[in-house]
Amino acid sequence: MGNVKASITGVCGYVPDYVLTNKELESLVETSDEWIITRTGIKERRILKGEGLGTSHMAQEAVKGLLAKTNTKAEEIDLLICCTTTPDYVFPATGNLLCDMCGLKNAFSFDMNAACSGFLYGLVTGSQYIESGKFKKVIVVGADKMSAIVNYKDRNTCILFGDGAGAVLLEPDTEGYGVLDSVLKTDGAGAQYLIMKGGGSRHPATIESVMSNAHFAHQEGATVFKFAVKNMADVAADIMERNQLSGDDVAWLVPHQANKRIIDATAERMGVGPEKVMMNIQRYGNTTSATLPLVLWDYEKQLKKGDKLVLAAFGGGFTWGSVYLKWAYDPK
Ligand code: UT7
C-alpha cells in the first residue's frame, strides 16, 4: 500500500451571515479601521448569532455541503475528524455530534485541538488512515466559533477573530496526487502566550474565574507574532527544500490567516509572489481551525489538477506545521 496517498476530492465552507466590521469594533473598543487594516489586513469578520448555536452548527453546514457537492452518501464516510478549539461542549466531542447531525452512521469520529494548526494536524492525521488502506472516505472539518471565547472589551484580541467552518473529503489516490509530505511541530512552552485559562480541569469555572475573564482567549500578540513569523516561514521553507521545490514550482501558498504581515513574510521567505498566495483574511479574520479549508474553498475554482500547494500554519500551543500536496482535480 506504500504508494497510496490521500487526496482532497472536495472542499466546502460555511460562514455565518452577520458581518462584524472594523467600524462596529470602533464603537466597542479604542481602535480604528486604519489601525486594524494596517496591522492585520482584516476589514471584517463573520459572527454566529443565535441562541444555543455552537461550532457544530457551522460545521454541519460545511459537511452537508461537502457531501452534496461530491455526490457522497453520508453512510459512505468512514471517519470524521473535527478540528476545533471551541467545541460545543468539553465532552462529548463535537465530531460525535456532527456524525448524528449529518447522518454519518458508519463513521467514527473525534475532535482534534491544535488551535490555529488544528486543520493541518487533522489533515495529516486523516491522511494516515487513507494511506494505511483502512479507510476510503475521511472528512476533515475545521470549525471555530471564536466569538464564544473572545472578550469584546479587549482590543488586543477582539479585532482578530471570526467564526466559520470548512471541510474537505479525503480519498485514496495512486496517481501521485494528494498529501505528499508534512512537517508538524509542537512546543508547549509557548502555552502561556495564547491561552484560555478557565473552564478546564486546572481552573474549573467559578464566579471568580468568570469575573477575572479567565474564560476568554488571552494573547500576548507581539510575542506570538515573533514566533509565528519565524516558525511558519521556517517550516514552509523546510518542506520546500526537502521536496526540491523552488518558488516557481509552487502554484499556491495556502497560509493560516492570522495576520497579513505574517503571510507576507512567509511568502517572501519561500520566494512565492503575492499573486500565488491565497488570502481571505480581509473578509473573515482569523477563524482558527477553519482558515485553511475556508481559503481553499474560496480559491477552489482557480485550482488545477497537478497544482503544487504548500499549506502552512502557526497557532496556540504552540503548534505549527506545513503540508505539501498536489491538487487532484480541475474546477468542476
Ligand atoms: O493565529 C494564532 C496565532 N496568532 C497570531 O499569529 C497573532 C500574532 N500577533 C499579531 O498578529 C499582532 O501582534 C497583533 C495584530 C495582535 C498586534 O499587532 P502588533 O503590531 O504586534 O501590536 P502590539 O501588540 O505591539 O501593540 C502596538 C501598539 C500598542 O500601543 P503602545 O503600547 O505602543 O502605545 C497597543 O496597545 O498598538 C496598540 N494596540 C492597538 N491600537 C489600536 C493594540 N491593539 C490595538 C487595537 N487598536 N486593536
Short mmCIF file of C-alpha atoms and ligand atoms in Angstrom, two decimals, residues 30-32 35-36 39-40 116 155-156 159-160 194 219 221-222 224-225 228 256 258-259 261-262 286 314-316, ligand 1:
data_model
loop_
_atom_site.label_atom_id
_atom_site.label_comp_id
_atom_site.label_asym_id
_atom_site.label_seq_id
_atom_site.Cartn_x
_atom_site.Cartn_y
_atom_site.Cartn_z
CA GLU A 30 -10.48 52.10 21.45
CA THR A 31 -9.32 51.22 17.94
CA SER A 32 -9.59 52.37 14.34
CA TRP A 35 -5.00 50.54 12.67
CA ILE A 36 -6.70 47.18 12.15
CA ARG A 39 -1.52 45.95 11.46
CA THR A 40 -3.54 42.85 10.43
CA CYS A 116 -4.78 27.53 14.63
CA ARG A 155 -8.80 45.34 21.76
CA ASN A 156 -5.77 43.05 21.66
CA ILE A 159 -10.31 42.68 16.31
CA LEU A 160 -8.62 39.48 15.16
CA LEU A 194 -2.01 32.24 23.77
CA GLN A 219 -2.93 36.54 23.78
CA GLY A 221 0.21 39.42 20.49
CA ALA A 222 3.71 40.74 19.88
CA VAL A 224 3.09 35.26 19.32
CA PHE A 225 3.76 37.38 16.23
CA ALA A 228 4.65 32.87 14.14
CA HIS A 256 -3.21 30.26 8.02
CA ALA A 258 -3.86 35.25 11.35
CA ASN A 259 -2.15 38.40 10.15
CA ARG A 261 2.12 40.60 7.76
CA ILE A 262 2.86 37.00 8.84
CA ASN A 286 -8.77 34.59 11.96
CA PHE A 314 1.02 28.55 13.33
CA GLY A 315 -1.10 28.68 16.47
CA GLY A 316 -1.57 28.38 20.18
O1 UT7 B 1 -3.42 32.56 14.87
C1 UT7 B 1 -2.78 32.25 16.06
C2 UT7 B 1 -1.56 33.00 16.20
N1 UT7 B 1 -1.83 34.39 16.41
C3 UT7 B 1 -1.18 35.28 15.69
O2 UT7 B 1 -0.44 34.90 14.81
C4 UT7 B 1 -1.32 36.72 16.05
C5 UT7 B 1 0.03 37.30 16.20
N2 UT7 B 1 0.04 38.69 16.62
C6 UT7 B 1 -0.40 39.70 15.84
O3 UT7 B 1 -0.95 39.50 14.78
C7 UT7 B 1 -0.09 41.11 16.29
O4 UT7 B 1 0.80 41.05 17.36
C8 UT7 B 1 -1.34 41.94 16.70
C9 UT7 B 1 -2.14 42.28 15.48
C10 UT7 B 1 -2.17 41.15 17.71
C11 UT7 B 1 -0.88 43.25 17.35
O5 UT7 B 1 -0.03 43.96 16.46
P1 UT7 B 1 1.39 44.50 16.93
O6 UT7 B 1 1.96 45.24 15.81
O7 UT7 B 1 2.17 43.33 17.46
O8 UT7 B 1 0.99 45.49 18.06
P2 UT7 B 1 1.41 45.48 19.61
O9 UT7 B 1 0.67 44.42 20.34
O10 UT7 B 1 2.90 45.50 19.74
O11 UT7 B 1 0.87 46.88 20.04
C12 UT7 B 1 1.34 48.10 19.44
C13 UT7 B 1 0.50 49.24 19.97
C14 UT7 B 1 0.34 49.23 21.49
O12 UT7 B 1 0.30 50.56 21.94
P3 UT7 B 1 1.60 51.24 22.61
O13 UT7 B 1 1.96 50.36 23.77
O14 UT7 B 1 2.66 51.21 21.51
O15 UT7 B 1 1.13 52.59 22.96
C15 UT7 B 1 -1.01 48.60 21.66
O16 UT7 B 1 -1.63 49.00 22.87
O17 UT7 B 1 -0.82 49.15 19.42
C16 UT7 B 1 -1.77 49.15 20.49
N3 UT7 B 1 -2.91 48.33 20.11
C17 UT7 B 1 -3.96 48.81 19.42
N4 UT7 B 1 -4.24 50.05 18.95
C18 UT7 B 1 -5.40 50.21 18.28
C19 UT7 B 1 -3.10 47.01 20.32
N5 UT7 B 1 -4.26 46.63 19.79
C20 UT7 B 1 -4.83 47.73 19.23
C21 UT7 B 1 -6.03 47.97 18.53
N6 UT7 B 1 -6.26 49.21 18.06
N7 UT7 B 1 -6.92 46.98 18.29
#
